[in-house]
Amino acid sequence: MEEQAPDAPLDVLAASGFPIDELTDGQRAVLAALSADEVAVLAGVGRRLAEAGPEVQAHLMVGGLFF
């Protein structure tokens, strides 16, 4: 299994539109520890929610993360 760079998950999520700069240090630490598969799922869900438009925007962010 190939090991990823420490910031790779955050870089991928930032590129997917996640407001990484707005997260707490603890939230960034949790996201940075995600596996590549977990990051891919999270990024994919984020992209699909963004594509869904304004009707889901109000539900996207809670503490910098969407639910």
Tab-separated table of N, CA and C in Angstrom:
chain	number	residue	atom	x	y	z
A	1	MET	N	0.850	-1.178	0.000
A	1	MET	CA	0.000	0.000	0.000
A	1	MET	C	0.894	1.239	0.000
A	2	GLU	N	0.613	2.169	-0.915
A	2	GLU	CA	1.398	3.386	-1.031
A	2	GLU	C	0.987	4.385	0.040
A	3	GLU	N	1.978	4.943	0.731
A	3	GLU	CA	1.706	5.927	1.771
A	3	GLU	C	1.564	7.293	1.125
A	4	GLN	N	0.568	8.065	1.590
A	4	GLN	CA	0.344	9.382	1.017
A	4	GLN	C	1.026	10.459	1.848
A	5	ALA	N	1.324	11.576	1.224
A	5	ALA	CA	1.922	12.709	1.916
A	5	ALA	C	0.969	13.197	2.996
A	6	PRO	N	1.491	13.733	4.099
A	6	PRO	CA	0.626	14.157	5.209
A	6	PRO	C	-0.475	15.142	4.820
A	7	ASP	N	-0.195	16.055	3.909
A	7	ASP	CA	-1.196	17.047	3.522
A	7	ASP	C	-2.029	16.626	2.328
A	8	ALA	N	-1.785	15.452	1.773
A	8	ALA	CA	-2.499	15.023	0.570
A	8	ALA	C	-4.019	15.032	0.751
A	9	PRO	N	-4.572	14.504	1.835
A	9	PRO	CA	-6.031	14.548	1.986
A	9	PRO	C	-6.562	15.974	1.996
A	10	LEU	N	-5.880	16.863	2.686
A	10	LEU	CA	-6.338	18.244	2.750
A	10	LEU	C	-6.239	18.920	1.392
A	11	ASP	N	-5.198	18.613	0.647
A	11	ASP	CA	-5.036	19.180	-0.696
A	11	ASP	C	-6.166	18.729	-1.612
A	12	VAL	N	-6.492	17.447	-1.558
A	12	VAL	CA	-7.570	16.908	-2.396
A	12	VAL	C	-8.901	17.539	-2.007
A	13	LEU	N	-9.161	17.625	-0.713
A	13	LEU	CA	-10.430	18.205	-0.266
A	13	LEU	C	-10.513	19.689	-0.600
A	14	ALA	N	-9.414	20.409	-0.456
A	14	ALA	CA	-9.404	21.832	-0.827
A	14	ALA	C	-9.686	21.998	-2.315
A	15	ALA	N	-9.093	21.149	-3.130
A	15	ALA	CA	-9.319	21.213	-4.569
A	15	ALA	C	-10.768	20.872	-4.923
A	16	SER	N	-11.441	20.153	-4.032
A	16	SER	CA	-12.837	19.785	-4.250
A	16	SER	C	-13.798	20.830	-3.710
A	17	GLY	N	-13.245	21.914	-3.152
A	17	GLY	CA	-14.086	23.006	-2.683
A	17	GLY	C	-14.327	23.067	-1.192
A	18	PHE	N	-13.705	22.196	-0.433
A	18	PHE	CA	-13.878	22.246	1.010
A	18	PHE	C	-13.128	23.453	1.572
A	19	PRO	N	-13.736	24.175	2.522
A	19	PRO	CA	-13.108	25.373	3.082
A	19	PRO	C	-12.059	25.015	4.143
A	20	ILE	N	-10.978	24.407	3.708
A	20	ILE	CA	-9.960	23.912	4.627
A	20	ILE	C	-9.428	25.015	5.538
A	21	ASP	N	-9.280	26.214	5.011
A	21	ASP	CA	-8.740	27.322	5.798
A	21	ASP	C	-9.658	27.743	6.940
A	22	GLU	N	-10.929	27.383	6.857
A	22	GLU	CA	-11.902	27.768	7.878
A	22	GLU	C	-12.032	26.732	8.993
A	23	LEU	N	-11.384	25.589	8.847
A	23	LEU	CA	-11.502	24.513	9.830
A	23	LEU	C	-10.587	24.743	11.023
A	24	THR	N	-10.967	24.149	12.127
A	24	THR	CA	-10.112	24.205	13.308
A	24	THR	C	-8.925	23.261	13.107
A	25	ASP	N	-7.916	23.413	13.935
A	25	ASP	CA	-6.769	22.509	13.857
A	25	ASP	C	-7.205	21.063	14.069
A	26	GLY	N	-8.131	20.853	14.984
A	26	GLY	CA	-8.618	19.500	15.247
A	26	GLY	C	-9.339	18.905	14.059
A	27	GLN	N	-10.169	19.711	13.391
A	27	GLN	CA	-10.883	19.236	12.212
A	27	GLN	C	-9.902	18.907	11.090
A	28	ARG	N	-8.897	19.758	10.896
A	28	ARG	CA	-7.889	19.494	9.871
A	28	ARG	C	-7.131	18.216	10.186
A	29	ALA	N	-6.828	17.981	11.458
A	29	ALA	CA	-6.100	16.770	11.846
A	29	ALA	C	-6.914	15.522	11.518
A	30	VAL	N	-8.210	15.571	11.786
A	30	VAL	CA	-9.076	14.423	11.480
A	30	VAL	C	-9.097	14.170	9.981
A	31	LEU	N	-9.280	15.218	9.191
A	31	LEU	CA	-9.335	15.053	7.742
A	31	LEU	C	-7.996	14.611	7.172
A	32	ALA	N	-6.909	15.102	7.736
A	32	ALA	CA	-5.568	14.734	7.255
A	32	ALA	C	-5.281	13.260	7.503
A	33	ALA	N	-5.964	12.664	8.476
A	33	ALA	CA	-5.736	11.262	8.814
A	33	ALA	C	-6.613	10.300	8.015
A	34	LEU	N	-7.473	10.826	7.147
A	34	LEU	CA	-8.330	9.957	6.349
A	34	LEU	C	-7.511	9.159	5.342
A	35	SER	N	-7.986	7.977	5.042
A	35	SER	CA	-7.348	7.166	4.001
A	35	SER	C	-7.671	7.768	2.636
A	36	ALA	N	-6.939	7.360	1.639
A	36	ALA	CA	-7.190	7.837	0.277
A	36	ALA	C	-8.611	7.488	-0.164
A	37	ASP	N	-9.105	6.315	0.201
A	37	ASP	CA	-10.471	5.920	-0.150
A	37	ASP	C	-11.499	6.811	0.537
A	38	GLU	N	-11.276	7.118	1.814
A	38	GLU	CA	-12.200	7.986	2.545
A	38	GLU	C	-12.229	9.387	1.933
A	39	VAL	N	-11.061	9.897	1.567
A	39	VAL	CA	-10.980	11.220	0.955
A	39	VAL	C	-11.725	11.225	-0.378
A	40	ALA	N	-11.563	10.174	-1.159
A	40	ALA	CA	-12.239	10.096	-2.459
A	40	ALA	C	-13.754	10.120	-2.285
A	41	VAL	N	-14.260	9.396	-1.300
A	41	VAL	CA	-15.700	9.382	-1.050
A	41	VAL	C	-16.170	10.760	-0.600
A	42	LEU	N	-15.474	11.350	0.356
A	42	LEU	CA	-15.862	12.657	0.876
A	42	LEU	C	-15.820	13.721	-0.217
A	43	ALA	N	-14.771	13.719	-1.015
A	43	ALA	CA	-14.640	14.685	-2.110
A	43	ALA	C	-15.752	14.481	-3.139
A	44	GLY	N	-16.065	13.227	-3.435
A	44	GLY	CA	-17.131	12.934	-4.397
A	44	GLY	C	-18.488	13.401	-3.915
A	45	VAL	N	-18.778	13.181	-2.654
A	45	VAL	CA	-20.049	13.639	-2.086
A	45	VAL	C	-20.099	15.168	-2.112
A	46	GLY	N	-18.991	15.800	-1.747
A	46	GLY	CA	-18.943	17.260	-1.766
A	46	GLY	C	-19.196	17.824	-3.158
A	47	ARG	N	-18.602	17.213	-4.166
A	47	ARG	CA	-18.814	17.665	-5.544
A	47	ARG	C	-20.270	17.497	-5.962
A	48	ARG	N	-20.865	16.368	-5.604
A	48	ARG	CA	-22.268	16.131	-5.985
A	48	ARG	C	-23.200	17.104	-5.281
A	49	LEU	N	-22.918	17.403	-4.005
A	49	LEU	CA	-23.743	18.375	-3.293
A	49	LEU	C	-23.613	19.759	-3.929
A	50	ALA	N	-22.405	20.133	-4.295
A	50	ALA	CA	-22.186	21.432	-4.935
A	50	ALA	C	-22.924	21.507	-6.266
A	51	GLU	N	-22.942	20.419	-7.009
A	51	GLU	CA	-23.639	20.376	-8.295
A	51	GLU	C	-25.153	20.466	-8.123
A	52	ALA	N	-25.660	20.023	-6.958
A	52	ALA	CA	-27.094	20.045	-6.709
A	52	ALA	C	-27.604	21.474	-6.547
A	53	GLY	N	-26.722	22.394	-6.241
A	53	GLY	CA	-27.067	23.808	-6.222
A	53	GLY	C	-27.649	24.312	-4.919
A	54	PRO	N	-28.309	25.466	-5.032
A	54	PRO	CA	-28.777	26.207	-3.860
A	54	PRO	C	-29.726	25.437	-2.955
A	55	GLU	N	-30.491	24.495	-3.499
A	55	GLU	CA	-31.453	23.811	-2.633
A	55	GLU	C	-30.793	23.006	-1.527
A	56	VAL	N	-29.508	22.678	-1.652
A	56	VAL	CA	-28.829	21.965	-0.571
A	56	VAL	C	-27.785	22.827	0.121
A	57	GLN	N	-27.568	24.044	-0.341
A	57	GLN	CA	-26.541	24.900	0.230
A	57	GLN	C	-26.752	25.151	1.719
A	58	ALA	N	-27.971	25.336	2.149
A	58	ALA	CA	-28.239	25.625	3.560
A	58	ALA	C	-27.870	24.460	4.457
A	59	HIS	N	-27.773	23.275	3.906
A	59	HIS	CA	-27.487	22.095	4.705
A	59	HIS	C	-26.036	21.654	4.608
A	60	LEU	N	-25.243	22.361	3.850
A	60	LEU	CA	-23.886	21.916	3.612
A	60	LEU	C	-22.938	22.108	4.790
A	61	MET	N	-22.965	23.264	5.407
A	61	MET	CA	-21.913	23.577	6.351
A	61	MET	C	-22.379	23.619	7.802
A	62	VAL	N	-21.703	22.844	8.606
A	62	VAL	CA	-21.860	22.865	10.054
A	62	VAL	C	-20.461	22.743	10.605
A	63	GLY	N	-19.970	23.799	11.184
A	63	GLY	CA	-18.603	23.773	11.691
A	63	GLY	C	-17.573	23.568	10.591
A	64	GLY	N	-17.868	24.042	9.402
A	64	GLY	CA	-16.935	23.920	8.302
A	64	GLY	C	-17.061	22.634	7.517
A	65	LEU	N	-17.875	21.709	7.979
A	65	LEU	CA	-18.070	20.438	7.283
A	65	LEU	C	-19.530	20.296	6.911
A	66	PHE	N	-19.790	19.563	5.855
A	66	PHE	CA	-21.171	19.378	5.447
A	66	PHE	C	-21.753	18.102	6.027
A	67	PHE	N	-23.057	18.127	6.157
A	67	PHE	CA	-23.786	16.949	6.626
A	67	PHE	C	-25.016	16.758	5.786
